[in-house]
mmCIF file of C-alpha atoms in Angstrom:
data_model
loop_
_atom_site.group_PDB
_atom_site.id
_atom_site.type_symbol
_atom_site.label_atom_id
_atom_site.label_comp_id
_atom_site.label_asym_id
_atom_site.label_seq_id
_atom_site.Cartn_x
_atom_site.Cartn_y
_atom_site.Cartn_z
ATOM 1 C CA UNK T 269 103.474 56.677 113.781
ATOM 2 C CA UNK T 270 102.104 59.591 115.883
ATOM 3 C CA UNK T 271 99.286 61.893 114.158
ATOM 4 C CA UNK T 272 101.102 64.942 113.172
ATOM 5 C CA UNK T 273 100.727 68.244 115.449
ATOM 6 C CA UNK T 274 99.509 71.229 113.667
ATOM 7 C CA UNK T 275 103.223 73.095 113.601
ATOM 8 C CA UNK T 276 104.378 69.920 112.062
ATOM 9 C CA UNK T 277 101.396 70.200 108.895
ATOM 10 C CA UNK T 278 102.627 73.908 108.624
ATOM 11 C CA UNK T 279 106.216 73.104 108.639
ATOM 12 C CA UNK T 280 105.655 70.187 105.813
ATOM 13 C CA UNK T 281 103.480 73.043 103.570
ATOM 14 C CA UNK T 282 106.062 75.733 103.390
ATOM 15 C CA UNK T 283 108.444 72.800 102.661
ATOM 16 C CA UNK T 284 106.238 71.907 99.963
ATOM 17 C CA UNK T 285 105.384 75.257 98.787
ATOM 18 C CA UNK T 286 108.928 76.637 98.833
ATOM 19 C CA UNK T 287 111.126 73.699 97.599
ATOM 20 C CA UNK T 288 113.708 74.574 100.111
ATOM 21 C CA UNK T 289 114.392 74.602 104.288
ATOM 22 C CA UNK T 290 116.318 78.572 103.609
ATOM 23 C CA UNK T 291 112.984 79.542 102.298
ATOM 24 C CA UNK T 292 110.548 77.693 104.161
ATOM 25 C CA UNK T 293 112.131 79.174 107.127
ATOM 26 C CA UNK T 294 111.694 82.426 106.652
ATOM 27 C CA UNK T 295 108.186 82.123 105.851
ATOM 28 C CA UNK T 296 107.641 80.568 108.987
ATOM 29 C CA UNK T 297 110.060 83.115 110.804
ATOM 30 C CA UNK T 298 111.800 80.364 112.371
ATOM 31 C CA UNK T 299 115.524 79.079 111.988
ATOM 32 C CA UNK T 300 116.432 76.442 109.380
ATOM 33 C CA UNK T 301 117.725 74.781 111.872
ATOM 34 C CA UNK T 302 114.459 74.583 113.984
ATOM 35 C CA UNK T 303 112.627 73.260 110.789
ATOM 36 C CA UNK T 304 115.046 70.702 109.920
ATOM 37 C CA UNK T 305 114.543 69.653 113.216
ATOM 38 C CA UNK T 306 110.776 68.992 112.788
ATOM 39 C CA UNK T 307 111.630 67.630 109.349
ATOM 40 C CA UNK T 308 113.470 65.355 111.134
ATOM 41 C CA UNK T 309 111.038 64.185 113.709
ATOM 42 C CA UNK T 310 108.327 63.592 110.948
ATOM 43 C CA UNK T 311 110.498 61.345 108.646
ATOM 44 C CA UNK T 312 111.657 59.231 111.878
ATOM 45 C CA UNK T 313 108.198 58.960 112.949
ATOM 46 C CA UNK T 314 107.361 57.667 109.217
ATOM 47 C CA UNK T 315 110.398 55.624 108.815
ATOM 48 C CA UNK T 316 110.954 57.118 105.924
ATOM 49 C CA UNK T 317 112.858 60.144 104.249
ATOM 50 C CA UNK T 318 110.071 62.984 102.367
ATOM 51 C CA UNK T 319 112.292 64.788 100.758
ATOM 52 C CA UNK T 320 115.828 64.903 98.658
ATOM 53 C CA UNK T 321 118.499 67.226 99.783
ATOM 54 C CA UNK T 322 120.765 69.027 97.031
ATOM 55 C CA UNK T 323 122.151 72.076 96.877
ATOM 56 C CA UNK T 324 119.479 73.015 94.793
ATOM 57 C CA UNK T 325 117.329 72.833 97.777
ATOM 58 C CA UNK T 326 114.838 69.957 98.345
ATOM 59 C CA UNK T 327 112.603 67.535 95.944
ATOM 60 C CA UNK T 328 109.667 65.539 97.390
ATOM 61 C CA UNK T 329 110.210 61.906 97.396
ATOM 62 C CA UNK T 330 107.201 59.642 96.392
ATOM 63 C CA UNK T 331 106.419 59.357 100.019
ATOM 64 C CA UNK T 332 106.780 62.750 99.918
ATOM 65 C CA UNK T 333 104.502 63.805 97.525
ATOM 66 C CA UNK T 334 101.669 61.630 99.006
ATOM 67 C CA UNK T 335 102.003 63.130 102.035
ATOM 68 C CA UNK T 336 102.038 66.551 101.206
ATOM 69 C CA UNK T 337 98.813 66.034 98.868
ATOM 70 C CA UNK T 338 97.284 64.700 102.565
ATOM 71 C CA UNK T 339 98.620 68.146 104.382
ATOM 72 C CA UNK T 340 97.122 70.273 101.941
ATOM 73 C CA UNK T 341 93.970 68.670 101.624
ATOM 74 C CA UNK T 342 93.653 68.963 106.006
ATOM 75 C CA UNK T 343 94.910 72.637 105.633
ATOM 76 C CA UNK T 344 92.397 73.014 102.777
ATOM 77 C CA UNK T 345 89.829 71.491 105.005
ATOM 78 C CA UNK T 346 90.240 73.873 108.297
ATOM 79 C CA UNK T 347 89.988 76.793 105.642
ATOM 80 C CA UNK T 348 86.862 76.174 103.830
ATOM 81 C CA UNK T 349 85.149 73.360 105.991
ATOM 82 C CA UNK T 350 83.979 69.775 104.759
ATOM 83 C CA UNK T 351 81.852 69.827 101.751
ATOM 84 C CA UNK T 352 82.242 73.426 101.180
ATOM 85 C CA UNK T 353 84.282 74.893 98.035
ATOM 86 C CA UNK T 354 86.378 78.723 98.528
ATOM 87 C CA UNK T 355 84.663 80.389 95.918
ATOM 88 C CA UNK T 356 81.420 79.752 97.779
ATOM 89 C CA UNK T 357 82.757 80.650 100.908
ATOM 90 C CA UNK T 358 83.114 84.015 102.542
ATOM 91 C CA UNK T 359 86.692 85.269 103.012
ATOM 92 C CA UNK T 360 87.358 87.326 106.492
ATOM 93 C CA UNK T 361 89.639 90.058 105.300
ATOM 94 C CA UNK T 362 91.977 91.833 107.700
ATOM 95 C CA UNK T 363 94.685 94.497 106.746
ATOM 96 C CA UNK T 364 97.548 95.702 108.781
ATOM 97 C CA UNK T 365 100.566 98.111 108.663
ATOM 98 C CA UNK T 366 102.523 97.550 111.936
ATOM 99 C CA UNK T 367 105.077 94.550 111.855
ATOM 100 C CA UNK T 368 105.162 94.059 115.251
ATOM 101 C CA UNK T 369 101.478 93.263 115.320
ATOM 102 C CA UNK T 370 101.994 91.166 111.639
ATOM 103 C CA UNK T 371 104.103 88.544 114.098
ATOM 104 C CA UNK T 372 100.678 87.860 116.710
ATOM 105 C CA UNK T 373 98.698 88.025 113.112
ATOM 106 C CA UNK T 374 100.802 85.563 112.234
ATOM 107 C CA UNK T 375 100.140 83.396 115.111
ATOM 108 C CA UNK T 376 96.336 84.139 115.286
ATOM 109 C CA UNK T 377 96.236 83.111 111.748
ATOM 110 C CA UNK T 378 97.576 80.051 112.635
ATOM 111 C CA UNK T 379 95.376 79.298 115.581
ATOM 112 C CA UNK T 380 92.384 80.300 113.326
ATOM 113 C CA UNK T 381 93.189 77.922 110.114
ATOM 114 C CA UNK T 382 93.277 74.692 112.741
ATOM 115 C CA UNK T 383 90.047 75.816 114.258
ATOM 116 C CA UNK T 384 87.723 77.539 111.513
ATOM 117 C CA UNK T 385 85.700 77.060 108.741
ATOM 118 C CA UNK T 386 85.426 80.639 107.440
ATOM 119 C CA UNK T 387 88.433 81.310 105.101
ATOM 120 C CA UNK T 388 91.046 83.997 106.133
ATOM 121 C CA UNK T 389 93.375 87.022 104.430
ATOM 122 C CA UNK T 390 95.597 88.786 105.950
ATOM 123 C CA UNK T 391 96.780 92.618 103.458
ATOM 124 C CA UNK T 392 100.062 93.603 104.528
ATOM 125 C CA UNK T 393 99.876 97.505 103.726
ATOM 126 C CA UNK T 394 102.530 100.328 102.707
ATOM 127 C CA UNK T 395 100.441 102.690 105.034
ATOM 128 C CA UNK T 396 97.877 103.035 107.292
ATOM 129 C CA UNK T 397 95.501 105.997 105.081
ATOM 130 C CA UNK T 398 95.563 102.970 102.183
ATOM 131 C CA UNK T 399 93.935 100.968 104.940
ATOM 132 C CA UNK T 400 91.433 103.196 105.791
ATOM 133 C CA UNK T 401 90.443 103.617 101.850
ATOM 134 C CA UNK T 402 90.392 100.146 101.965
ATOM 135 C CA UNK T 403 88.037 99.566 104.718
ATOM 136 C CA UNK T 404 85.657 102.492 102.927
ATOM 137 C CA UNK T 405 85.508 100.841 99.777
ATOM 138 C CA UNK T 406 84.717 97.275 102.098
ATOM 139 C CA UNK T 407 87.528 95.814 100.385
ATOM 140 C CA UNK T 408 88.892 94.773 103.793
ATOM 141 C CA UNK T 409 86.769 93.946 107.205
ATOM 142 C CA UNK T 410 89.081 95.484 109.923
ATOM 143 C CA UNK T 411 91.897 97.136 110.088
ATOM 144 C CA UNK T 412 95.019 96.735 112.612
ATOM 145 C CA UNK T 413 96.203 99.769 113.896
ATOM 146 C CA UNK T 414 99.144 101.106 116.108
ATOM 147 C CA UNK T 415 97.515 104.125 118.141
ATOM 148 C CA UNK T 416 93.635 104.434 118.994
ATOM 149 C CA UNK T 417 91.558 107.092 116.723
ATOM 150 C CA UNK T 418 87.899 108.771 117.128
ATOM 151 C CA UNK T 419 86.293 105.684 115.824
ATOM 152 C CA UNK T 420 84.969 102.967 117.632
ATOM 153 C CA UNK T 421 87.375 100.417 118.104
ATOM 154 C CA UNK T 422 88.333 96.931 119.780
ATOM 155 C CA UNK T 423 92.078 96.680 122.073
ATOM 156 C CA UNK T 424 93.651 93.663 121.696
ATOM 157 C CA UNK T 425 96.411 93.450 124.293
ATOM 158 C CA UNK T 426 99.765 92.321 122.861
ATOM 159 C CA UNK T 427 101.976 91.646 125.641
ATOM 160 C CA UNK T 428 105.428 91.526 124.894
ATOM 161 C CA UNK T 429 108.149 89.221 126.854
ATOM 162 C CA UNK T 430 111.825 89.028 126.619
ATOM 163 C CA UNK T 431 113.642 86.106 124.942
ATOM 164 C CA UNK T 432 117.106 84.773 124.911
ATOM 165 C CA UNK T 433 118.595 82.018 122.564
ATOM 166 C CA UNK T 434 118.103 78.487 124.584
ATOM 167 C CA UNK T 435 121.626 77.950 125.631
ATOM 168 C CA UNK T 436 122.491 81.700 126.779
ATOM 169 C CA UNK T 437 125.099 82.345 129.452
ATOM 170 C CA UNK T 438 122.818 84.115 131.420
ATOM 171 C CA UNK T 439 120.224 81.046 131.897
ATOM 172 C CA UNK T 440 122.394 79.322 134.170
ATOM 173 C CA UNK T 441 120.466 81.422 136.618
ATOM 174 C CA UNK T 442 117.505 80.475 136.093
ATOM 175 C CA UNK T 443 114.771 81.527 133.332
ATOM 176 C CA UNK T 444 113.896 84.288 136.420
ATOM 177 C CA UNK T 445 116.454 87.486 135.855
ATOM 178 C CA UNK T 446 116.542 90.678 137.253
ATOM 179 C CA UNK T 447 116.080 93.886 134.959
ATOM 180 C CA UNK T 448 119.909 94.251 135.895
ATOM 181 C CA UNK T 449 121.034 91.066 134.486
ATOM 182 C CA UNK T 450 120.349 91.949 131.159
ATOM 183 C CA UNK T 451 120.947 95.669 130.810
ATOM 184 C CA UNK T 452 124.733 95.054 129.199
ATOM 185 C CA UNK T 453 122.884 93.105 126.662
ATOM 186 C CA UNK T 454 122.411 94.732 123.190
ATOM 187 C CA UNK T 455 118.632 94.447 122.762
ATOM 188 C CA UNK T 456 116.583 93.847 119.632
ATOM 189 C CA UNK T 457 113.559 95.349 119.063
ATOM 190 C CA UNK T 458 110.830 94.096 116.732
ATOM 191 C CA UNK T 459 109.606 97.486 115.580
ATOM 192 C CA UNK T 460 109.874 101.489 115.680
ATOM 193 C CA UNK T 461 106.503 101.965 116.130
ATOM 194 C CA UNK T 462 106.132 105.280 118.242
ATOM 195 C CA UNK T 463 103.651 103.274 120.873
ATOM 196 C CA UNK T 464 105.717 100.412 121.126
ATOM 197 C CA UNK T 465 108.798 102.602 122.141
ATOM 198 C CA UNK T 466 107.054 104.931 124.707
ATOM 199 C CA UNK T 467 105.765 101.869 126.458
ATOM 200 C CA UNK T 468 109.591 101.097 126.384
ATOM 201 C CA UNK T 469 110.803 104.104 127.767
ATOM 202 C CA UNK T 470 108.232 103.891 130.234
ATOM 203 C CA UNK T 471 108.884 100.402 131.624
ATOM 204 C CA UNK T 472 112.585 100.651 131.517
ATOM 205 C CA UNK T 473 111.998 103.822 133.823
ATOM 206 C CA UNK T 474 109.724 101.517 136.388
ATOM 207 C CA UNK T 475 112.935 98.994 135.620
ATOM 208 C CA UNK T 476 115.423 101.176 136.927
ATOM 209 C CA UNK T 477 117.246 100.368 133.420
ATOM 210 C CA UNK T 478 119.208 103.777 132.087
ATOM 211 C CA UNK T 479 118.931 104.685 128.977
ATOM 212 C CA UNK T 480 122.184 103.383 128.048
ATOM 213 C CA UNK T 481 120.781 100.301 126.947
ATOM 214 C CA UNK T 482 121.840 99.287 123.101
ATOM 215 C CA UNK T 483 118.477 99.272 121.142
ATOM 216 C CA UNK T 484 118.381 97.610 117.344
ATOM 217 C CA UNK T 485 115.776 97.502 115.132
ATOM 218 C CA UNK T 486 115.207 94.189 113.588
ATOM 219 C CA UNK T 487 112.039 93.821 111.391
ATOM 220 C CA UNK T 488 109.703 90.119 112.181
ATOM 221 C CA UNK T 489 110.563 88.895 108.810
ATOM 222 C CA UNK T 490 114.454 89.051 108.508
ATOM 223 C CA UNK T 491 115.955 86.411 110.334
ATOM 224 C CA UNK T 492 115.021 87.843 113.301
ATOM 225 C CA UNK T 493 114.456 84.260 114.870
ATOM 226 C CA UNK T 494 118.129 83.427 113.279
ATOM 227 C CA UNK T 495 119.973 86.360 114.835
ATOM 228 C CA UNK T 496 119.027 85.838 118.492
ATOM 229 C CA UNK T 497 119.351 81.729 118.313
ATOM 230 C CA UNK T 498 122.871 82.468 117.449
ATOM 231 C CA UNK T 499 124.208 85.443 119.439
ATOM 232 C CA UNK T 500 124.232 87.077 122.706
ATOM 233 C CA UNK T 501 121.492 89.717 122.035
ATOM 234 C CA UNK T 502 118.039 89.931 124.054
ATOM 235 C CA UNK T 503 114.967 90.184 122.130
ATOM 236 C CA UNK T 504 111.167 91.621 122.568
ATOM 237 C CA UNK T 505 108.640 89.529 121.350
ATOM 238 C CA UNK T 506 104.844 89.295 121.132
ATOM 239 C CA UNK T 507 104.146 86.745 123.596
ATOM 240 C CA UNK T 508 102.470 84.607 121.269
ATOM 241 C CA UNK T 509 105.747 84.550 118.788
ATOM 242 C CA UNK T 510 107.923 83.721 122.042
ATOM 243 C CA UNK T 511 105.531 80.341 122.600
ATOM 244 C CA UNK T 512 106.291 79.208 119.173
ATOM 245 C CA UNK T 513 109.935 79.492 119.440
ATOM 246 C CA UNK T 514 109.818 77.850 122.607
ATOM 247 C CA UNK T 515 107.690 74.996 121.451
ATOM 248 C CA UNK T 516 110.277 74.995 118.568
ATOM 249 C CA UNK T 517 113.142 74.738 121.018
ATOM 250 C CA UNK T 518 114.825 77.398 119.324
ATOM 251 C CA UNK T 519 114.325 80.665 122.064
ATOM 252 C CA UNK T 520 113.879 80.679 125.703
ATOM 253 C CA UNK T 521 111.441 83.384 127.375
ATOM 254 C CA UNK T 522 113.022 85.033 130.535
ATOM 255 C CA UNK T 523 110.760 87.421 133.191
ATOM 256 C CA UNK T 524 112.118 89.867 134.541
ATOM 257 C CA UNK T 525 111.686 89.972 138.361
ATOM 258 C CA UNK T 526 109.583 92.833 139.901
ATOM 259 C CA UNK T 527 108.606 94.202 137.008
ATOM 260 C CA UNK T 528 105.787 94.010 134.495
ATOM 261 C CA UNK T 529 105.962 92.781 130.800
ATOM 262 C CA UNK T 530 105.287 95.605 128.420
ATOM 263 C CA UNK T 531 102.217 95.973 126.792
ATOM 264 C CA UNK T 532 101.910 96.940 123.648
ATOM 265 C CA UNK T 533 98.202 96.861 122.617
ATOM 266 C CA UNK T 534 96.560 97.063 118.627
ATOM 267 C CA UNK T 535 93.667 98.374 117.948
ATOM 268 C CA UNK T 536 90.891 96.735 115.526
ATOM 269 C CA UNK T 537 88.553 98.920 113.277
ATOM 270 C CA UNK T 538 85.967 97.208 111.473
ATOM 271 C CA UNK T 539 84.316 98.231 108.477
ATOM 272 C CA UNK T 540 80.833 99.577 108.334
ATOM 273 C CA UNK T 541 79.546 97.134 106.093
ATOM 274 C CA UNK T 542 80.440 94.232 108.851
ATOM 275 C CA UNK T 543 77.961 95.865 111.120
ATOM 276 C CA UNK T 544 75.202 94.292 108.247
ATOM 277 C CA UNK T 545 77.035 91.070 108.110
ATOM 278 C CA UNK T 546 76.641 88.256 111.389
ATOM 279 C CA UNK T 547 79.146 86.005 109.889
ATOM 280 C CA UNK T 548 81.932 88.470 109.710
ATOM 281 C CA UNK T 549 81.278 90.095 112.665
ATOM 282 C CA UNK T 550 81.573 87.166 114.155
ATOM 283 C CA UNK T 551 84.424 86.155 112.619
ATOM 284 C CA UNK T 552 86.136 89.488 113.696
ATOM 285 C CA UNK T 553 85.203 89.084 117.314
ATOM 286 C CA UNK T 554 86.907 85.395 116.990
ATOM 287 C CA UNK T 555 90.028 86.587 115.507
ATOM 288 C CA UNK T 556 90.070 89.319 117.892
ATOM 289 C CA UNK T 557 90.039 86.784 120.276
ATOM 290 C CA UNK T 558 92.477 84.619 119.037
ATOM 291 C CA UNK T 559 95.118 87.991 118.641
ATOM 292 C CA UNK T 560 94.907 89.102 121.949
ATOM 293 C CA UNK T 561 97.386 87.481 124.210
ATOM 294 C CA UNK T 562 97.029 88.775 127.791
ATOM 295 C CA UNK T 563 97.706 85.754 129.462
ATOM 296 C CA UNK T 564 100.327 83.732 129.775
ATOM 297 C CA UNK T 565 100.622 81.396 126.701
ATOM 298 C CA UNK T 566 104.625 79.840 127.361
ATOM 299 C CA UNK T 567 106.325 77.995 130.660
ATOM 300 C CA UNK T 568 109.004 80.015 132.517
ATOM 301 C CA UNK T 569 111.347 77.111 134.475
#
């Protein structure tokens, strides 16, 4: 068989982890159809079925379990590095508030366990002042933020792209729309962050798109992926969220002609104490790196 790709070992953990395609779905904020899909290509490529279906959920075969002892240990590998144990290694600590950046944390996350040694954890917060007393007491390294404050900070673009589900009326045209094409669409929106929305207001404006436009709020998180693959809607996405439903053939990114994407940019705060530290300033700058998505990361047909 084929080595397995990385979103293959990440679909196959949350399997593992979560006993059931429902779950292990939404921790992956894909469809369950999208990871049955991969499911599917794995156990074809093996020749072999992983895992029981019930209605109970799903149960490891032998196979199964063997395999899933082999993802684990790989996954536990790009965390920690060969020869090296957790508890001896240093653990890059990042907190964050704003869901729509939590989806390109997701992604960077991703990026960073196939690539790095250094272990990582994201915080999801209740609010941004717990951050902050969080990052005093150096119990996290950097913080996320929506808006830019008096301290020194990095600005990680976060360019945001429209999506529509694969088969959509609308892509019979092409994956190249005009603003106009989509303006009857009820549109989804990933967050209600203030930023977020102005940058909104301001491109639809540049769009020639009134106002009239039906806006819902849809948190990353809550089927988000599900909704759009199986309705009409139009959805804003971090670009790097729209390249893994692509890759998972689930969404389709459209552009817009004649107009820009929006932007919708974080900004990182790191804790005084990294100043001290080369490894997690380092690591910082890396996942910094890995976050910031200003160029194009997904094929437009």
């Amino acid at each position: 068989m084929k080595r397995l790709e990385p979103r293959q070992l990440l679909v196959l953990s949350a399997l593992g982890r979560n006993a059931s395609i429902h779950r292990a779905a939404r921790d992956l904020s894909l469809t369950q159809s999208a990871v049955s899909k991969t499911l599917a290509e794995i156990e074809a490529g093996m020749g072999s079925a992983l895992f029981l279906r019930s209605r109970q959920g799903i149960a490891a075969t032998a196979l199964g379990r063997l395999v899933l002892r082999r993802v684990e240990h790989l996954l536990d590998l790009l965390d920690h590095g060969i020869g090296r144990h957790g508890k001896e290694a240093p653990v890059l600590k990042i907190g964050y508030v704003s869901d729509l950046h939590g989806m390109a944390l997701g992604q960077a996350f991703v990026r960073w366990r196939l690539s790095q040694p250094l272990s990582l954890r994201l915080v999801e917060l209740d609010s941004q002042p717990l951050g902050l007393q969080l990052l005093q007491n150096a119990e996290l390294d950097a913080l996320v933020l929506d808006e830019p404050g008096e301290q020194e900070l990095r600005t990680i673009s976060n360019r945001m792209v429209p999506v529509l589900r694969k088969n959509h009326p609308l892509l019979v045209k092409g994956t190249s729309l005009s603003p106009q094409d989509v303006q009857a669409l009820d549109w989804i929106l990933p967050t209600a962050g203030a930023p977020f929305h102005r940058a909104l207001q301001s491109w639809m404006v540049r769009a020639g798109i009134e106002a009239a436009v039906n806006l819902w709020r849809l948190p990353a998180g809550q089927a988000l992926s599900t909704v759009v693959a199986q309705s009409d809607v139009l959805a804003w996405l971090p670009a790097a969220q729209a390249s893994w439903f692509q890759q998972m053939g689930v969404l389709m990114p459209v552009r817009l002609t004649d107009v820009p994407d929006i932007e919708a940019p974080a900004y990182l705060l790191l804790g005084t104490h990294v100043q001290a530290d080369p490894v997690l300033q380092q690591g910082v700058a890396l996942f910094a790196h890995f976050m910031d998505h200003s160029s194009a990361c997904f094929e437009v047909q």
